[in-house]
Amino acid sequence: MNKIIGSIVNIKRFEIHDGDGLRTTLFVKGCPLKCRWCHNPESISPRSELGYYAHKCIGCGSCVAACPHGAHTVDQNGHVFHRDRCKACGKCAEVCMADALLFYGKRVTPEEILPRLTADVDFYKNSGGGVTISGGEPLLQSEFCAEVLRLLKEQDINTAVDTCLFASREQLDRVIPYTDTFLVDVKAIDAELHHTLTGQYNTRILENIRYLDALGKDIEVRIPYIPGQNSGEIEKIAEFLATVQHLKGVRVLPYHNLSGTKYASLDMVYPLASENTPIPTKEETEAACDRLRAHGIKVLTK
Ligand code: SF4
Ligand code: SF4
């Protein structure tokens, strides 16, 4: 039988914002959307890649020796990373003690990462937590994620999938039997605006929310709230969500602009960099929450 291989970005322990209780979150690589405000640019491409954080480099030269392709040079002027020579093997990141090099897209089997995902099982039981798969988009790697989730359910561990739901029914059906809660991003209801903001239309996303609801699956919705981008959509989102029967609650996630160094580390351009998008005030965020509450929707704040 062929091994199931996944591409992952990171595994974080003791997370408190990725579902109920204390959780371990597995971040997988690759996303079908390109949200203009994306905070995780290292998760967008499905390909493995190296992030170089120049401000952390101490010029030790360990990466020069580690790279078989001559992608790093260090001289009296300092360290230069030649991205065009990099084959994304990850060897240099293993020897960089300054954390100036981070490798995104390690290829792993579900069995390999299971011990890390189950290490905190006592904390899960005591806090009502468990394991969340996030991204990137987990459903892009639905076979890998379904197997990870199946192995977790074998140990009776609570599971959540954080997804944009831009996925085929086949991809979604693979994970449904092993997923307790779906954490679903809703960014806009207007189809054209959704396309402008994310690069994709939302028909399939809204249909998949209806599908999960009809199956009685628990759904927690997250609304990224970005002034001047999707802030005019709150009323329409509220009207839509008010009709979802198995909605556990909604979180409004106010925009922040702290991802600039991540984009720079990947030689990517932050789409909102030139637009002076303001951080929403507490009052603006609270007003958005109130509009949801006005439709009888439970707003989650913890
Ligand atoms: S190993 Fe890290 S700290 Fe050392 S030169 Fe390379 S990037 Fe800089
Ligand atoms: S990831 Fe591999 S190929 Fe790329 S710079 Fe590091 S060692 Fe060289």
PDB file of C-alpha atoms and ligand atoms in Angstrom:
ATOM      1  CA  MET A   1       0.000   0.000   0.000  1.00  0.00           C
ATOM      2  CA  ASN A   2       1.254   3.510  -0.862  1.00  0.00           C
ATOM      3  CA  LYS A   3       2.232   5.628   2.102  1.00  0.00           C
ATOM      4  CA  ILE A   4       0.129   8.732   2.638  1.00  0.00           C
ATOM      5  CA  ILE A   5       2.427  11.753   2.710  1.00  0.00           C
ATOM      6  CA  GLY A   6       1.489  15.260   3.849  1.00  0.00           C
ATOM      7  CA  SER A   7       3.284  18.577   3.602  1.00  0.00           C
ATOM      8  CA  ILE A   8       3.283  20.517   6.873  1.00  0.00           C
ATOM      9  CA  VAL A   9       4.400  23.933   8.047  1.00  0.00           C
ATOM     10  CA  ASN A  10       4.391  23.548  11.804  1.00  0.00           C
ATOM     11  CA  ILE A  11       2.924  21.861  14.877  1.00  0.00           C
ATOM     12  CA  LYS A  12       2.079  24.172  17.786  1.00  0.00           C
ATOM     13  CA  ARG A  13       1.196  23.019  21.296  1.00  0.00           C
ATOM     14  CA  PHE A  14      -0.984  24.701  23.923  1.00  0.00           C
ATOM     15  CA  GLU A  15      -3.054  26.723  21.457  1.00  0.00           C
ATOM     16  CA  ILE A  16      -6.177  28.365  22.876  1.00  0.00           C
ATOM     17  CA  HIS A  17      -7.634  30.039  19.770  1.00  0.00           C
ATOM     18  CA  ASP A  18      -8.148  27.010  17.516  1.00  0.00           C
ATOM     19  CA  GLY A  19     -11.264  25.462  19.060  1.00  0.00           C
ATOM     20  CA  ASP A  20     -12.359  24.354  22.527  1.00  0.00           C
ATOM     21  CA  GLY A  21      -9.898  23.914  25.398  1.00  0.00           C
ATOM     22  CA  LEU A  22      -6.142  23.462  25.107  1.00  0.00           C
ATOM     23  CA  ARG A  23      -5.183  22.200  21.690  1.00  0.00           C
ATOM     24  CA  THR A  24      -2.305  21.121  19.519  1.00  0.00           C
ATOM     25  CA  THR A  25      -2.570  22.608  16.049  1.00  0.00           C
ATOM     26  CA  LEU A  26      -1.124  21.019  12.947  1.00  0.00           C
ATOM     27  CA  PHE A  27      -0.577  23.558  10.158  1.00  0.00           C
ATOM     28  CA  VAL A  28      -0.525  22.054   6.677  1.00  0.00           C
ATOM     29  CA  LYS A  29       0.819  23.659   3.508  1.00  0.00           C
ATOM     30  CA  GLY A  30      -1.051  24.883   0.435  1.00  0.00           C
ATOM     31  CA  CYS A  31      -4.216  26.948   0.049  1.00  0.00           C
ATOM     32  CA  PRO A  32      -6.589  27.417  -2.926  1.00  0.00           C
ATOM     33  CA  LEU A  33      -7.378  31.010  -1.866  1.00  0.00           C
ATOM     34  CA  LYS A  34      -5.144  34.054  -1.929  1.00  0.00           C
ATOM     35  CA  CYS A  35      -6.750  36.336   0.641  1.00  0.00           C
ATOM     36  CA  ARG A  36      -5.360  39.847   0.331  1.00  0.00           C
ATOM     37  CA  TRP A  37      -4.793  40.069   4.112  1.00  0.00           C
ATOM     38  CA  CYS A  38      -3.408  36.528   4.597  1.00  0.00           C
ATOM     39  CA  HIS A  39      -1.394  36.286   7.834  1.00  0.00           C
ATOM     40  CA  ASN A  40       0.203  32.986   6.883  1.00  0.00           C
ATOM     41  CA  PRO A  41       1.948  33.496   3.529  1.00  0.00           C
ATOM     42  CA  GLU A  42       4.200  30.519   4.297  1.00  0.00           C
ATOM     43  CA  SER A  43       1.084  28.334   3.982  1.00  0.00           C
ATOM     44  CA  ILE A  44      -0.139  29.571   0.589  1.00  0.00           C
ATOM     45  CA  SER A  45       2.078  27.677  -1.849  1.00  0.00           C
ATOM     46  CA  PRO A  46       1.797  23.877  -1.825  1.00  0.00           C
ATOM     47  CA  ARG A  47       5.510  23.688  -2.632  1.00  0.00           C
ATOM     48  CA  SER A  48       8.203  23.441   0.048  1.00  0.00           C
ATOM     49  CA  GLU A  49      10.138  26.684   0.526  1.00  0.00           C
ATOM     50  CA  LEU A  50      12.648  28.398   2.765  1.00  0.00           C
ATOM     51  CA  GLY A  51      11.961  31.546   4.765  1.00  0.00           C
ATOM     52  CA  TYR A  52      14.995  33.754   5.411  1.00  0.00           C
ATOM     53  CA  TYR A  53      14.691  36.252   8.286  1.00  0.00           C
ATOM     54  CA  ALA A  54      17.674  38.511   7.569  1.00  0.00           C
ATOM     55  CA  HIS A  55      17.334  40.497  10.804  1.00  0.00           C
ATOM     56  CA  LYS A  56      18.010  37.330  12.840  1.00  0.00           C
ATOM     57  CA  CYS A  57      21.119  36.214  10.928  1.00  0.00           C
ATOM     58  CA  ILE A  58      24.369  36.324  12.938  1.00  0.00           C
ATOM     59  CA  GLY A  59      26.577  35.541   9.942  1.00  0.00           C
ATOM     60  CA  CYS A  60      27.934  32.267  11.377  1.00  0.00           C
ATOM     61  CA  GLY A  61      28.150  30.570   7.961  1.00  0.00           C
ATOM     62  CA  SER A  62      26.728  27.200   9.081  1.00  0.00           C
ATOM     63  CA  CYS A  63      24.210  27.318   6.241  1.00  0.00           C
ATOM     64  CA  VAL A  64      26.981  27.769   3.670  1.00  0.00           C
ATOM     65  CA  ALA A  65      28.470  24.411   4.627  1.00  0.00           C
ATOM     66  CA  ALA A  66      25.091  22.701   4.857  1.00  0.00           C
ATOM     67  CA  CYS A  67      23.733  23.673   1.442  1.00  0.00           C
ATOM     68  CA  PRO A  68      24.656  21.300  -1.407  1.00  0.00           C
ATOM     69  CA  HIS A  69      23.591  23.886  -4.003  1.00  0.00           C
ATOM     70  CA  GLY A  70      25.582  26.962  -3.005  1.00  0.00           C
ATOM     71  CA  ALA A  71      22.464  28.939  -2.147  1.00  0.00           C
ATOM     72  CA  HIS A  72      24.114  30.725   0.796  1.00  0.00           C
ATOM     73  CA  THR A  73      27.216  32.914   0.736  1.00  0.00           C
ATOM     74  CA  VAL A  74      28.824  34.771   3.621  1.00  0.00           C
ATOM     75  CA  ASP A  75      31.626  37.328   3.171  1.00  0.00           C
ATOM     76  CA  GLN A  76      32.757  40.570   4.774  1.00  0.00           C
ATOM     77  CA  ASN A  77      29.504  42.175   3.632  1.00  0.00           C
ATOM     78  CA  GLY A  78      27.408  39.549   5.396  1.00  0.00           C
ATOM     79  CA  HIS A  79      25.124  36.708   4.402  1.00  0.00           C
ATOM     80  CA  VAL A  80      23.260  36.472   1.095  1.00  0.00           C
ATOM     81  CA  PHE A  81      20.574  33.883   0.343  1.00  0.00           C
ATOM     82  CA  HIS A  82      20.326  33.103  -3.383  1.00  0.00           C
ATOM     83  CA  ARG A  83      16.752  31.871  -3.644  1.00  0.00           C
ATOM     84  CA  ASP A  84      17.157  30.984  -7.322  1.00  0.00           C
ATOM     85  CA  ARG A  85      19.663  28.244  -6.375  1.00  0.00           C
ATOM     86  CA  CYS A  86      17.580  26.778  -3.539  1.00  0.00           C
ATOM     87  CA  LYS A  87      16.065  23.299  -4.060  1.00  0.00           C
ATOM     88  CA  ALA A  88      14.065  23.431  -0.826  1.00  0.00           C
ATOM     89  CA  CYS A  89      15.658  20.451   0.892  1.00  0.00           C
ATOM     90  CA  GLY A  90      15.587  22.061   4.352  1.00  0.00           C
ATOM     91  CA  LYS A  91      19.154  21.069   5.358  1.00  0.00           C
ATOM     92  CA  CYS A  92      20.329  24.623   6.093  1.00  0.00           C
ATOM     93  CA  ALA A  93      17.377  25.344   8.403  1.00  0.00           C
ATOM     94  CA  GLU A  94      18.418  22.371  10.550  1.00  0.00           C
ATOM     95  CA  VAL A  95      21.803  23.949  11.317  1.00  0.00           C
ATOM     96  CA  CYS A  96      20.770  27.599  11.713  1.00  0.00           C
ATOM     97  CA  MET A  97      20.919  28.165  15.481  1.00  0.00           C
ATOM     98  CA  ALA A  98      19.667  31.750  15.140  1.00  0.00           C
ATOM     99  CA  ASP A  99      16.284  30.697  13.663  1.00  0.00           C
ATOM    100  CA  ALA A 100      17.024  32.931  10.683  1.00  0.00           C
ATOM    101  CA  LEU A 101      16.086  30.076   8.341  1.00  0.00           C
ATOM    102  CA  LEU A 102      12.713  28.372   8.605  1.00  0.00           C
ATOM    103  CA  PHE A 103      11.752  25.498   6.343  1.00  0.00           C
ATOM    104  CA  TYR A 104       8.108  25.258   5.325  1.00  0.00           C
ATOM    105  CA  GLY A 105       6.771  22.103   3.716  1.00  0.00           C
ATOM    106  CA  LYS A 106       8.302  19.154   5.557  1.00  0.00           C
ATOM    107  CA  ARG A 107       6.965  15.911   4.111  1.00  0.00           C
ATOM    108  CA  VAL A 108       5.671  13.515   6.754  1.00  0.00           C
ATOM    109  CA  THR A 109       3.421  10.500   7.233  1.00  0.00           C
ATOM    110  CA  PRO A 110       0.461  10.585   9.660  1.00  0.00           C
ATOM    111  CA  GLU A 111       2.169   7.929  11.802  1.00  0.00           C
ATOM    112  CA  GLU A 112       5.346  10.021  12.079  1.00  0.00           C
ATOM    113  CA  ILE A 113       3.615  13.059  13.549  1.00  0.00           C
ATOM    114  CA  LEU A 114       1.063  11.214  15.692  1.00  0.00           C
ATOM    115  CA  PRO A 115       3.267  11.135  18.831  1.00  0.00           C
ATOM    116  CA  ARG A 116       3.595  14.941  18.742  1.00  0.00           C
ATOM    117  CA  LEU A 117      -0.151  15.367  18.267  1.00  0.00           C
ATOM    118  CA  THR A 118      -1.016  13.070  21.166  1.00  0.00           C
ATOM    119  CA  ALA A 119       1.714  14.174  23.612  1.00  0.00           C
ATOM    120  CA  ASP A 120      -0.643  16.460  25.542  1.00  0.00           C
ATOM    121  CA  VAL A 121      -3.608  14.130  25.777  1.00  0.00           C
ATOM    122  CA  ASP A 122      -3.944  14.707  29.544  1.00  0.00           C
ATOM    123  CA  PHE A 123      -4.267  18.456  28.951  1.00  0.00           C
ATOM    124  CA  TYR A 124      -6.893  17.784  26.276  1.00  0.00           C
ATOM    125  CA  LYS A 125      -8.969  15.690  28.676  1.00  0.00           C
ATOM    126  CA  ASN A 126      -8.716  18.224  31.513  1.00  0.00           C
ATOM    127  CA  SER A 127      -9.529  21.265  29.367  1.00  0.00           C
ATOM    128  CA  GLY A 128     -12.015  19.833  26.873  1.00  0.00           C
ATOM    129  CA  GLY A 129      -9.415  20.366  24.149  1.00  0.00           C
ATOM    130  CA  GLY A 130      -7.883  18.235  21.432  1.00  0.00           C
ATOM    131  CA  VAL A 131      -6.185  18.552  18.060  1.00  0.00           C
ATOM    132  CA  THR A 132      -6.953  21.032  15.278  1.00  0.00           C
ATOM    133  CA  ILE A 133      -5.754  20.807  11.696  1.00  0.00           C
ATOM    134  CA  SER A 134      -5.306  24.240  10.174  1.00  0.00           C
ATOM    135  CA  GLY A 135      -3.359  25.726   7.320  1.00  0.00           C
ATOM    136  CA  GLY A 136      -3.160  26.565   4.579  1.00  0.00           C
ATOM    137  CA  GLU A 137      -6.188  24.517   3.664  1.00  0.00           C
ATOM    138  CA  PRO A 138      -6.452  21.034   5.202  1.00  0.00           C
ATOM    139  CA  LEU A 139      -8.917  19.830   2.573  1.00  0.00           C
ATOM    140  CA  LEU A 140      -6.285  20.308  -0.166  1.00  0.00           C
ATOM    141  CA  GLN A 141      -4.560  17.350   1.527  1.00  0.00           C
ATOM    142  CA  SER A 142      -7.767  15.563   2.432  1.00  0.00           C
ATOM    143  CA  GLU A 143      -6.374  12.007   2.308  1.00  0.00           C
ATOM    144  CA  PHE A 144      -3.494  12.894   4.629  1.00  0.00           C
ATOM    145  CA  CYS A 145      -5.711  14.879   6.995  1.00  0.00           C
ATOM    146  CA  ALA A 146      -8.415  12.196   7.058  1.00  0.00           C
ATOM    147  CA  GLU A 147      -5.826   9.619   8.104  1.00  0.00           C
ATOM    148  CA  VAL A 148      -4.404  11.905  10.821  1.00  0.00           C
ATOM    149  CA  LEU A 149      -7.922  12.519  12.125  1.00  0.00           C
ATOM    150  CA  ARG A 150      -8.794   8.808  11.986  1.00  0.00           C
ATOM    151  CA  LEU A 151      -5.736   7.934  14.070  1.00  0.00           C
ATOM    152  CA  LEU A 152      -6.687  10.626  16.602  1.00  0.00           C
ATOM    153  CA  LYS A 153     -10.262   9.342  16.859  1.00  0.00           C
ATOM    154  CA  GLU A 154      -8.868   5.850  17.510  1.00  0.00           C
ATOM    155  CA  GLN A 155      -7.508   7.402  20.713  1.00  0.00           C
ATOM    156  CA  ASP A 156     -10.777   9.202  21.424  1.00  0.00           C
ATOM    157  CA  ILE A 157      -9.210  12.652  20.948  1.00  0.00           C
ATOM    158  CA  ASN A 158     -11.433  15.601  20.077  1.00  0.00           C
ATOM    159  CA  THR A 159     -10.754  16.892  16.555  1.00  0.00           C
ATOM    160  CA  ALA A 160     -11.363  20.124  14.665  1.00  0.00           C
ATOM    161  CA  VAL A 161     -10.618  21.187  11.095  1.00  0.00           C
ATOM    162  CA  ASP A 162     -10.020  24.866  10.358  1.00  0.00           C
ATOM    163  CA  THR A 163     -11.057  25.270   6.720  1.00  0.00           C
ATOM    164  CA  CYS A 164     -12.137  27.784   4.090  1.00  0.00           C
ATOM    165  CA  LEU A 165     -14.389  25.015   2.640  1.00  0.00           C
ATOM    166  CA  PHE A 166     -13.288  25.809  -0.907  1.00  0.00           C
ATOM    167  CA  ALA A 167     -13.160  22.077  -1.587  1.00  0.00           C
ATOM    168  CA  SER A 168     -14.900  19.361  -3.575  1.00  0.00           C
ATOM    169  CA  ARG A 169     -17.551  17.229  -1.915  1.00  0.00           C
ATOM    170  CA  GLU A 170     -15.212  14.255  -2.237  1.00  0.00           C
ATOM    171  CA  GLN A 171     -12.455  16.070  -0.301  1.00  0.00           C
ATOM    172  CA  LEU A 172     -14.897  17.169   2.392  1.00  0.00           C
ATOM    173  CA  ASP A 173     -16.515  13.733   2.719  1.00  0.00           C
ATOM    174  CA  ARG A 174     -13.127  12.178   3.487  1.00  0.00           C
ATOM    175  CA  VAL A 175     -12.692  14.099   6.759  1.00  0.00           C
ATOM    176  CA  ILE A 176     -16.309  14.360   7.945  1.00  0.00           C
ATOM    177  CA  PRO A 177     -16.440  10.989   9.762  1.00  0.00           C
ATOM    178  CA  TYR A 178     -13.419  11.902  11.924  1.00  0.00           C
ATOM    179  CA  THR A 179     -14.078  15.609  12.583  1.00  0.00           C
ATOM    180  CA  ASP A 180     -15.978  16.834  15.658  1.00  0.00           C
ATOM    181  CA  THR A 181     -16.021  20.545  14.805  1.00  0.00           C
ATOM    182  CA  PHE A 182     -15.492  22.520  11.626  1.00  0.00           C
ATOM    183  CA  LEU A 183     -13.953  25.964  12.102  1.00  0.00           C
ATOM    184  CA  VAL A 184     -15.048  27.752   8.947  1.00  0.00           C
ATOM    185  CA  ASP A 185     -13.883  31.096   7.587  1.00  0.00           C
ATOM    186  CA  VAL A 186     -16.583  33.281   6.037  1.00  0.00           C
ATOM    187  CA  LYS A 187     -15.034  36.290   4.337  1.00  0.00           C
ATOM    188  CA  ALA A 188     -17.817  37.712   2.158  1.00  0.00           C
ATOM    189  CA  ILE A 189     -21.254  36.822   0.823  1.00  0.00           C
ATOM    190  CA  ASP A 190     -21.143  38.932  -2.349  1.00  0.00           C
ATOM    191  CA  ALA A 191     -19.648  36.552  -4.924  1.00  0.00           C
ATOM    192  CA  GLU A 192     -17.795  39.178  -6.953  1.00  0.00           C
ATOM    193  CA  LEU A 193     -16.308  40.781  -3.849  1.00  0.00           C
ATOM    194  CA  HIS A 194     -15.253  37.351  -2.565  1.00  0.00           C
ATOM    195  CA  HIS A 195     -13.475  36.740  -5.859  1.00  0.00           C
ATOM    196  CA  THR A 196     -11.732  40.114  -5.679  1.00  0.00           C
ATOM    197  CA  LEU A 197     -10.577  39.535  -2.095  1.00  0.00           C
ATOM    198  CA  THR A 198      -9.573  35.872  -2.324  1.00  0.00           C
ATOM    199  CA  GLY A 199      -9.179  34.947  -6.001  1.00  0.00           C
ATOM    200  CA  GLN A 200     -12.109  32.487  -5.878  1.00  0.00           C
ATOM    201  CA  TYR A 201     -15.908  32.641  -5.946  1.00  0.00           C
ATOM    202  CA  ASN A 202     -17.755  31.502  -2.816  1.00  0.00           C
ATOM    203  CA  THR A 203     -20.585  29.363  -4.259  1.00  0.00           C
ATOM    204  CA  ARG A 204     -18.906  26.111  -3.295  1.00  0.00           C
ATOM    205  CA  ILE A 205     -18.033  27.433   0.173  1.00  0.00           C
ATOM    206  CA  LEU A 206     -21.607  28.427   0.992  1.00  0.00           C
ATOM    207  CA  GLU A 207     -22.925  25.130  -0.414  1.00  0.00           C
ATOM    208  CA  ASN A 208     -20.479  23.208   1.780  1.00  0.00           C
ATOM    209  CA  ILE A 209     -21.621  25.100   4.879  1.00  0.00           C
ATOM    210  CA  ARG A 210     -25.215  24.102   4.053  1.00  0.00           C
ATOM    211  CA  TYR A 211     -24.061  20.509   3.511  1.00  0.00           C
ATOM    212  CA  LEU A 212     -22.298  20.296   6.886  1.00  0.00           C
ATOM    213  CA  ASP A 213     -25.309  21.892   8.552  1.00  0.00           C
ATOM    214  CA  ALA A 214     -27.679  19.350   6.978  1.00  0.00           C
ATOM    215  CA  LEU A 215     -25.455  16.561   8.345  1.00  0.00           C
ATOM    216  CA  GLY A 216     -25.685  18.076  11.836  1.00  0.00           C
ATOM    217  CA  LYS A 217     -21.963  18.822  12.149  1.00  0.00           C
ATOM    218  CA  ASP A 218     -20.857  21.453  14.678  1.00  0.00           C
ATOM    219  CA  ILE A 219     -19.731  24.625  12.896  1.00  0.00           C
ATOM    220  CA  GLU A 220     -17.826  27.545  14.393  1.00  0.00           C
ATOM    221  CA  VAL A 221     -17.448  30.472  12.001  1.00  0.00           C
ATOM    222  CA  ARG A 222     -14.581  32.951  11.898  1.00  0.00           C
ATOM    223  CA  ILE A 223     -14.992  36.285  10.159  1.00  0.00           C
ATOM    224  CA  PRO A 224     -11.772  38.142   9.405  1.00  0.00           C
ATOM    225  CA  TYR A 225     -12.764  41.804   9.780  1.00  0.00           C
ATOM    226  CA  ILE A 226     -10.727  44.030   7.485  1.00  0.00           C
ATOM    227  CA  PRO A 227     -11.725  47.689   7.144  1.00  0.00           C
ATOM    228  CA  GLY A 228     -12.209  48.736   3.541  1.00  0.00           C
ATOM    229  CA  GLN A 229     -12.036  45.117   2.327  1.00  0.00           C
ATOM    230  CA  ASN A 230     -14.902  43.017   3.715  1.00  0.00           C
ATOM    231  CA  SER A 231     -16.169  45.281   6.509  1.00  0.00           C
ATOM    232  CA  GLY A 232     -19.260  46.164   4.444  1.00  0.00           C
ATOM    233  CA  GLU A 233     -20.295  42.477   4.343  1.00  0.00           C
ATOM    234  CA  ILE A 234     -21.118  41.943   8.026  1.00  0.00           C
ATOM    235  CA  GLU A 235     -24.873  42.399   7.645  1.00  0.00           C
ATOM    236  CA  LYS A 236     -25.064  39.959   4.721  1.00  0.00           C
ATOM    237  CA  ILE A 237     -22.879  37.446   6.558  1.00  0.00           C
ATOM    238  CA  ALA A 238     -25.140  37.769   9.619  1.00  0.00           C
ATOM    239  CA  GLU A 239     -28.253  37.141   7.497  1.00  0.00           C
ATOM    240  CA  PHE A 240     -26.682  34.015   6.028  1.00  0.00           C
ATOM    241  CA  LEU A 241     -25.381  32.639   9.327  1.00  0.00           C
ATOM    242  CA  ALA A 242     -28.714  33.206  11.063  1.00  0.00           C
ATOM    243  CA  THR A 243     -30.055  30.367   8.892  1.00  0.00           C
ATOM    244  CA  VAL A 244     -27.337  27.852   9.865  1.00  0.00           C
ATOM    245  CA  GLN A 245     -28.858  25.450  12.423  1.00  0.00           C
ATOM    246  CA  HIS A 246     -25.685  23.908  13.872  1.00  0.00           C
ATOM    247  CA  LEU A 247     -23.725  27.105  14.339  1.00  0.00           C
ATOM    248  CA  LYS A 248     -21.913  26.928  17.714  1.00  0.00           C
ATOM    249  CA  GLY A 249     -20.876  30.549  17.484  1.00  0.00           C
ATOM    250  CA  VAL A 250     -18.989  33.177  15.520  1.00  0.00           C
ATOM    251  CA  ARG A 251     -15.661  34.870  16.155  1.00  0.00           C
ATOM    252  CA  VAL A 252     -14.827  38.231  14.644  1.00  0.00           C
ATOM    253  CA  LEU A 253     -11.089  38.403  13.994  1.00  0.00           C
ATOM    254  CA  PRO A 254      -9.943  42.014  13.667  1.00  0.00           C
ATOM    255  CA  TYR A 255      -7.301  42.732  11.040  1.00  0.00           C
ATOM    256  CA  HIS A 256      -3.674  43.182  12.097  1.00  0.00           C
ATOM    257  CA  ASN A 257      -0.668  43.938   9.946  1.00  0.00           C
ATOM    258  CA  LEU A 258       2.016  41.955  11.754  1.00  0.00           C
ATOM    259  CA  SER A 259       2.838  39.610   8.856  1.00  0.00           C
ATOM    260  CA  GLY A 260       5.166  41.899   6.910  1.00  0.00           C
ATOM    261  CA  THR A 261       8.386  40.127   7.966  1.00  0.00           C
ATOM    262  CA  LYS A 262       6.940  36.759   6.928  1.00  0.00           C
ATOM    263  CA  TYR A 263       6.239  38.077   3.418  1.00  0.00           C
ATOM    264  CA  ALA A 264       9.731  39.578   3.231  1.00  0.00           C
ATOM    265  CA  SER A 265      11.297  36.283   4.384  1.00  0.00           C
ATOM    266  CA  LEU A 266       9.737  34.588   1.339  1.00  0.00           C
ATOM    267  CA  ASP A 267      10.440  37.441  -1.111  1.00  0.00           C
ATOM    268  CA  MET A 268       6.684  37.913  -1.412  1.00  0.00           C
ATOM    269  CA  VAL A 269       4.825  41.219  -1.593  1.00  0.00           C
ATOM    270  CA  TYR A 270       2.156  41.831   1.048  1.00  0.00           C
ATOM    271  CA  PRO A 271      -0.948  42.736  -1.008  1.00  0.00           C
ATOM    272  CA  LEU A 272      -2.228  45.309   1.506  1.00  0.00           C
ATOM    273  CA  ALA A 273       1.169  46.953   2.084  1.00  0.00           C
ATOM    274  CA  SER A 274       0.460  49.981  -0.089  1.00  0.00           C
ATOM    275  CA  GLU A 275      -3.150  50.498   0.962  1.00  0.00           C
ATOM    276  CA  ASN A 276      -2.753  51.788   4.523  1.00  0.00           C
ATOM    277  CA  THR A 277      -5.500  49.470   5.710  1.00  0.00           C
ATOM    278  CA  PRO A 278      -6.370  50.648   9.230  1.00  0.00           C
ATOM    279  CA  ILE A 279      -6.484  48.352  12.257  1.00  0.00           C
ATOM    280  CA  PRO A 280     -10.133  48.316  13.367  1.00  0.00           C
ATOM    281  CA  THR A 281     -10.800  50.040  16.673  1.00  0.00           C
ATOM    282  CA  LYS A 282     -12.354  48.096  19.559  1.00  0.00           C
ATOM    283  CA  GLU A 283     -15.564  50.042  18.954  1.00  0.00           C
ATOM    284  CA  GLU A 284     -15.674  49.068  15.265  1.00  0.00           C
ATOM    285  CA  THR A 285     -15.086  45.419  16.057  1.00  0.00           C
ATOM    286  CA  GLU A 286     -17.711  45.506  18.795  1.00  0.00           C
ATOM    287  CA  ALA A 287     -20.183  47.147  16.391  1.00  0.00           C
ATOM    288  CA  ALA A 288     -19.620  44.253  13.955  1.00  0.00           C
ATOM    289  CA  CYS A 289     -20.259  41.778  16.806  1.00  0.00           C
ATOM    290  CA  ASP A 290     -23.457  43.643  17.712  1.00  0.00           C
ATOM    291  CA  ARG A 291     -24.750  43.320  14.153  1.00  0.00           C
ATOM    292  CA  LEU A 292     -24.287  39.551  14.414  1.00  0.00           C
ATOM    293  CA  ARG A 293     -25.961  39.457  17.829  1.00  0.00           C
ATOM    294  CA  ALA A 294     -28.913  41.387  16.403  1.00  0.00           C
ATOM    295  CA  HIS A 295     -29.592  38.315  14.251  1.00  0.00           C
ATOM    296  CA  GLY A 296     -29.584  36.014  17.288  1.00  0.00           C
ATOM    297  CA  ILE A 297     -26.040  34.783  16.582  1.00  0.00           C
ATOM    298  CA  LYS A 298     -23.789  33.835  19.508  1.00  0.00           C
ATOM    299  CA  VAL A 299     -20.551  35.804  19.323  1.00  0.00           C
ATOM    300  CA  LEU A 300     -17.562  34.009  20.856  1.00  0.00           C
ATOM    301  CA  THR A 301     -15.079  36.242  22.651  1.00  0.00           C
ATOM    302  CA  LYS A 302     -12.864  33.760  24.582  1.00  0.00           C
TER     303      LYS A 302
HETATM  304  S1  SF4 B   1      23.172  29.571   9.607  1.00  0.00           S
HETATM  305 FE1  SF4 B   1      21.588  31.119  10.042  1.00  0.00          FE
HETATM  306  S2  SF4 B   1      22.635  32.646  11.303  1.00  0.00           S
HETATM  307 FE2  SF4 B   1      24.248  31.416  10.325  1.00  0.00          FE
HETATM  308  S3  SF4 B   1      24.748  32.570   8.450  1.00  0.00           S
HETATM  309 FE3  SF4 B   1      23.209  31.059   7.898  1.00  0.00          FE
HETATM  310  S4  SF4 B   1      21.255  32.168   8.102  1.00  0.00           S
HETATM  311 FE4  SF4 B   1      22.786  33.360   9.186  1.00  0.00          FE
HETATM  312  S1  SF4 B   2      16.768  24.522   1.680  1.00  0.00           S
HETATM  313 FE1  SF4 B   2      18.398  23.135   0.890  1.00  0.00          FE
HETATM  314  S2  SF4 B   2      18.832  23.878  -1.179  1.00  0.00           S
HETATM  315 FE2  SF4 B   2      17.697  25.514  -0.122  1.00  0.00          FE
HETATM  316  S3  SF4 B   2      19.266  26.833   0.713  1.00  0.00           S
HETATM  317 FE3  SF4 B   2      18.738  25.370   2.327  1.00  0.00          FE
HETATM  318  S4  SF4 B   2      20.198  23.658   2.076  1.00  0.00           S
HETATM  319 FE4  SF4 B   2      20.279  24.902   0.208  1.00  0.00          FE
END
